[in-house]
mmCIF file of C-alpha atoms in Angstrom:
data_model
loop_
_atom_site.group_PDB
_atom_site.id
_atom_site.type_symbol
_atom_site.label_atom_id
_atom_site.label_comp_id
_atom_site.label_asym_id
_atom_site.label_seq_id
_atom_site.Cartn_x
_atom_site.Cartn_y
_atom_site.Cartn_z
ATOM 1 C CA UNK A 1 -0.944 -10.267 13.564
ATOM 2 C CA UNK A 2 1.658 -9.311 11.012
ATOM 3 C CA UNK A 3 0.750 -7.867 7.658
ATOM 4 C CA UNK A 4 2.053 -10.948 5.878
ATOM 5 C CA UNK A 5 -0.402 -13.007 7.914
ATOM 6 C CA UNK A 6 -3.167 -10.629 7.005
ATOM 7 C CA UNK A 7 -2.576 -11.019 3.283
ATOM 8 C CA UNK A 8 -1.944 -14.723 3.515
ATOM 9 C CA UNK A 9 -5.313 -15.093 5.175
ATOM 10 C CA UNK A 10 -7.149 -12.963 2.639
ATOM 11 C CA UNK A 11 -5.360 -14.830 -0.131
ATOM 12 C CA UNK A 12 -6.704 -18.185 0.972
ATOM 13 C CA UNK A 13 -10.269 -17.224 0.281
ATOM 14 C CA UNK A 14 -9.440 -16.521 -3.338
ATOM 15 C CA UNK A 15 -6.805 -19.196 -3.823
ATOM 16 C CA UNK A 16 -8.926 -21.262 -6.152
ATOM 17 C CA UNK A 17 -8.675 -18.508 -8.730
ATOM 18 C CA UNK A 18 -4.855 -18.650 -8.666
ATOM 19 C CA UNK A 19 -4.511 -15.278 -10.282
ATOM 20 C CA UNK A 20 -1.549 -12.996 -10.320
ATOM 21 C CA UNK A 21 -2.559 -10.093 -8.147
ATOM 22 C CA UNK A 22 -1.197 -6.818 -6.870
ATOM 23 C CA UNK A 23 -2.681 -5.056 -3.884
ATOM 24 C CA UNK A 24 -1.663 -1.570 -2.838
ATOM 25 C CA UNK A 25 -2.800 0.020 0.381
ATOM 26 C CA UNK A 26 -2.130 3.577 1.395
ATOM 27 C CA UNK A 27 -3.076 4.540 4.930
ATOM 28 C CA UNK A 28 -2.830 8.158 5.967
ATOM 29 C CA UNK A 29 -3.030 9.049 9.640
ATOM 30 C CA UNK A 30 -3.871 12.711 9.825
ATOM 31 C CA UNK A 31 -3.003 14.528 12.957
ATOM 32 C CA UNK A 32 -5.696 17.098 12.290
ATOM 33 C CA UNK A 33 -7.861 18.324 9.455
ATOM 34 C CA UNK A 34 -5.443 21.066 8.509
ATOM 35 C CA UNK A 35 -3.146 18.589 6.887
ATOM 36 C CA UNK A 36 -3.637 18.250 3.152
ATOM 37 C CA UNK A 37 -5.508 15.309 1.718
ATOM 38 C CA UNK A 38 -3.698 14.133 -1.389
ATOM 39 C CA UNK A 39 -4.780 10.512 -1.432
ATOM 40 C CA UNK A 40 -6.985 10.779 -4.555
ATOM 41 C CA UNK A 41 -4.123 12.215 -6.596
ATOM 42 C CA UNK A 42 -1.653 9.812 -5.044
ATOM 43 C CA UNK A 43 -3.870 6.932 -6.151
ATOM 44 C CA UNK A 44 -3.642 8.094 -9.751
ATOM 45 C CA UNK A 45 0.116 8.468 -9.569
ATOM 46 C CA UNK A 46 0.611 5.030 -8.089
ATOM 47 C CA UNK A 47 -1.496 3.466 -10.828
ATOM 48 C CA UNK A 48 0.708 5.174 -13.406
ATOM 49 C CA UNK A 49 3.824 3.848 -11.697
ATOM 50 C CA UNK A 50 2.456 0.310 -11.728
ATOM 51 C CA UNK A 51 1.645 0.626 -15.392
ATOM 52 C CA UNK A 52 5.379 1.005 -16.007
ATOM 53 C CA UNK A 53 5.880 -2.593 -14.907
ATOM 54 C CA UNK A 54 2.727 -4.438 -15.828
ATOM 55 C CA UNK A 55 0.017 -4.033 -18.374
ATOM 56 C CA UNK A 56 -3.028 -3.077 -16.386
ATOM 57 C CA UNK A 57 -6.430 -2.686 -17.959
ATOM 58 C CA UNK A 58 -8.737 -0.338 -16.115
ATOM 59 C CA UNK A 59 -11.450 -2.933 -15.697
ATOM 60 C CA UNK A 60 -9.003 -5.057 -13.721
ATOM 61 C CA UNK A 61 -8.540 -2.417 -11.063
ATOM 62 C CA UNK A 62 -10.858 -2.069 -8.118
ATOM 63 C CA UNK A 63 -10.531 0.845 -5.756
ATOM 64 C CA UNK A 64 -11.879 1.147 -2.238
ATOM 65 C CA UNK A 65 -11.643 4.119 0.022
ATOM 66 C CA UNK A 66 -12.495 4.263 3.711
ATOM 67 C CA UNK A 67 -12.181 7.272 5.921
ATOM 68 C CA UNK A 68 -12.928 8.451 9.400
ATOM 69 C CA UNK A 69 -11.828 11.541 11.316
ATOM 70 C CA UNK A 70 -8.117 10.937 11.445
ATOM 71 C CA UNK A 71 -7.485 7.911 9.279
ATOM 72 C CA UNK A 72 -7.906 7.445 5.546
ATOM 73 C CA UNK A 73 -7.284 4.111 3.871
ATOM 74 C CA UNK A 74 -7.051 3.701 0.130
ATOM 75 C CA UNK A 75 -6.987 0.192 -1.288
ATOM 76 C CA UNK A 76 -6.183 -0.728 -4.877
ATOM 77 C CA UNK A 77 -6.651 -4.265 -6.120
ATOM 78 C CA UNK A 78 -5.157 -5.084 -9.484
ATOM 79 C CA UNK A 79 -5.605 -8.393 -11.265
ATOM 80 C CA UNK A 80 -2.579 -8.959 -13.472
ATOM 81 C CA UNK A 81 -2.205 -10.833 -16.738
ATOM 82 C CA UNK A 82 -1.138 -14.471 -16.416
ATOM 83 C CA UNK A 83 2.459 -15.523 -16.955
ATOM 84 C CA UNK A 84 2.614 -19.024 -18.341
ATOM 85 C CA UNK B 1 -11.479 -7.907 9.843
ATOM 86 C CA UNK B 2 -11.450 -5.004 7.439
ATOM 87 C CA UNK B 3 -8.299 -3.153 6.532
ATOM 88 C CA UNK B 4 -9.566 -0.017 8.223
ATOM 89 C CA UNK B 5 -9.878 -2.003 11.438
ATOM 90 C CA UNK B 6 -6.382 -3.333 10.973
ATOM 91 C CA UNK B 7 -4.873 0.134 10.708
ATOM 92 C CA UNK B 8 -7.055 1.567 13.446
ATOM 93 C CA UNK B 9 -5.789 -1.150 15.740
ATOM 94 C CA UNK B 10 -2.149 -0.648 14.857
ATOM 95 C CA UNK B 11 -2.635 3.104 15.217
ATOM 96 C CA UNK B 12 -3.769 2.810 18.815
ATOM 97 C CA UNK B 13 -0.441 1.477 19.984
ATOM 98 C CA UNK B 14 1.300 4.583 18.679
ATOM 99 C CA UNK B 15 -1.459 7.085 19.385
ATOM 100 C CA UNK B 16 0.432 8.826 22.146
ATOM 101 C CA UNK B 17 2.905 10.094 19.595
ATOM 102 C CA UNK B 18 0.128 11.746 17.576
ATOM 103 C CA UNK B 19 2.271 12.008 14.505
ATOM 104 C CA UNK B 20 1.210 12.516 10.944
ATOM 105 C CA UNK B 21 1.956 9.245 9.252
ATOM 106 C CA UNK B 22 1.716 7.595 5.871
ATOM 107 C CA UNK B 23 1.828 3.854 5.435
ATOM 108 C CA UNK B 24 2.052 2.178 2.050
ATOM 109 C CA UNK B 25 1.742 -1.536 1.583
ATOM 110 C CA UNK B 26 2.248 -3.373 -1.673
ATOM 111 C CA UNK B 27 1.326 -7.047 -1.712
ATOM 112 C CA UNK B 28 2.178 -9.095 -4.756
ATOM 113 C CA UNK B 29 0.628 -12.526 -5.150
ATOM 114 C CA UNK B 30 2.724 -14.371 -7.657
ATOM 115 C CA UNK B 31 1.165 -17.239 -9.446
ATOM 116 C CA UNK B 32 4.539 -18.790 -10.083
ATOM 117 C CA UNK B 33 8.196 -17.839 -10.038
ATOM 118 C CA UNK B 34 8.247 -17.012 -13.706
ATOM 119 C CA UNK B 35 6.471 -13.768 -13.084
ATOM 120 C CA UNK B 36 8.775 -10.803 -12.752
ATOM 121 C CA UNK B 37 9.606 -9.371 -9.358
ATOM 122 C CA UNK B 38 9.572 -5.611 -9.603
ATOM 123 C CA UNK B 39 8.757 -4.718 -6.011
ATOM 124 C CA UNK B 40 12.169 -3.212 -5.168
ATOM 125 C CA UNK B 41 11.974 -0.804 -8.095
ATOM 126 C CA UNK B 42 8.301 -0.128 -7.421
ATOM 127 C CA UNK B 43 9.207 0.861 -3.877
ATOM 128 C CA UNK B 44 11.600 3.493 -5.167
ATOM 129 C CA UNK B 45 9.028 4.857 -7.606
ATOM 130 C CA UNK B 46 6.346 5.107 -4.949
ATOM 131 C CA UNK B 47 8.686 7.004 -2.647
ATOM 132 C CA UNK B 48 9.347 9.460 -5.446
ATOM 133 C CA UNK B 49 5.623 9.906 -6.028
ATOM 134 C CA UNK B 50 5.048 10.621 -2.346
ATOM 135 C CA UNK B 51 7.839 13.179 -2.372
ATOM 136 C CA UNK B 52 5.742 15.166 -4.838
ATOM 137 C CA UNK B 53 3.189 15.791 -2.094
ATOM 138 C CA UNK B 54 5.113 15.846 1.148
ATOM 139 C CA UNK B 55 8.608 16.604 2.206
ATOM 140 C CA UNK B 56 10.022 13.263 3.252
ATOM 141 C CA UNK B 57 13.468 12.909 4.765
ATOM 142 C CA UNK B 58 15.034 9.529 4.262
ATOM 143 C CA UNK B 59 15.570 8.938 7.935
ATOM 144 C CA UNK B 60 11.808 9.165 8.422
ATOM 145 C CA UNK B 61 11.129 6.231 6.137
ATOM 146 C CA UNK B 62 11.236 2.653 7.343
ATOM 147 C CA UNK B 63 10.952 -0.186 4.900
ATOM 148 C CA UNK B 64 10.040 -3.781 5.611
ATOM 149 C CA UNK B 65 9.916 -6.608 3.165
ATOM 150 C CA UNK B 66 8.503 -10.071 3.750
ATOM 151 C CA UNK B 67 8.346 -12.845 1.223
ATOM 152 C CA UNK B 68 7.418 -16.448 0.902
ATOM 153 C CA UNK B 69 6.933 -18.669 -2.138
ATOM 154 C CA UNK B 70 4.007 -16.920 -3.725
ATOM 155 C CA UNK B 71 3.455 -13.773 -1.727
ATOM 156 C CA UNK B 72 5.649 -10.710 -1.346
ATOM 157 C CA UNK B 73 4.690 -7.868 0.950
ATOM 158 C CA UNK B 74 6.445 -4.529 0.924
ATOM 159 C CA UNK B 75 5.669 -2.071 3.707
ATOM 160 C CA UNK B 76 6.725 1.572 3.789
ATOM 161 C CA UNK B 77 6.215 3.665 6.898
ATOM 162 C CA UNK B 78 6.710 7.383 6.518
ATOM 163 C CA UNK B 79 6.584 9.855 9.387
ATOM 164 C CA UNK B 80 5.454 13.194 8.004
ATOM 165 C CA UNK B 81 6.234 16.720 9.128
ATOM 166 C CA UNK B 82 3.706 18.254 11.524
ATOM 167 C CA UNK B 83 1.040 20.646 10.324
ATOM 168 C CA UNK B 84 0.193 23.131 13.024
#
């Protein structure tokens, strides 16, 4: 399954809302635990970068973080203002 | 299927390489074509943010971009230096 398929599928379930949406996923495969973990700071930086392009209110951002031994996945979901 | 599962699955196929890896995906659901398309510039900004944390050589970055009418997906794959 390609990533486009993945998002297209997840989009369908929320299609009725027809909102402008931005989703950012950062996945970090760590070879071992010695490697630095900078995802939390990276999250903040990416949010600041996005804010350069769109007006994002903090209550429109949801953040999820999943982690196991060698894989960390950070997911940001941003609901954007409507363009009409 | 959760995103963690998605990445865990895609990781398996490359596990023998055991490389440190960073994958960034930006998905933009556009409500209509009037909304601005800033993904190309956003890509550049995100790469610069990552460079703050890890030394990334350009030949270690692969970029894929898929788009249809109302969904644009940008995928960055970065192979990181080893930590040993």
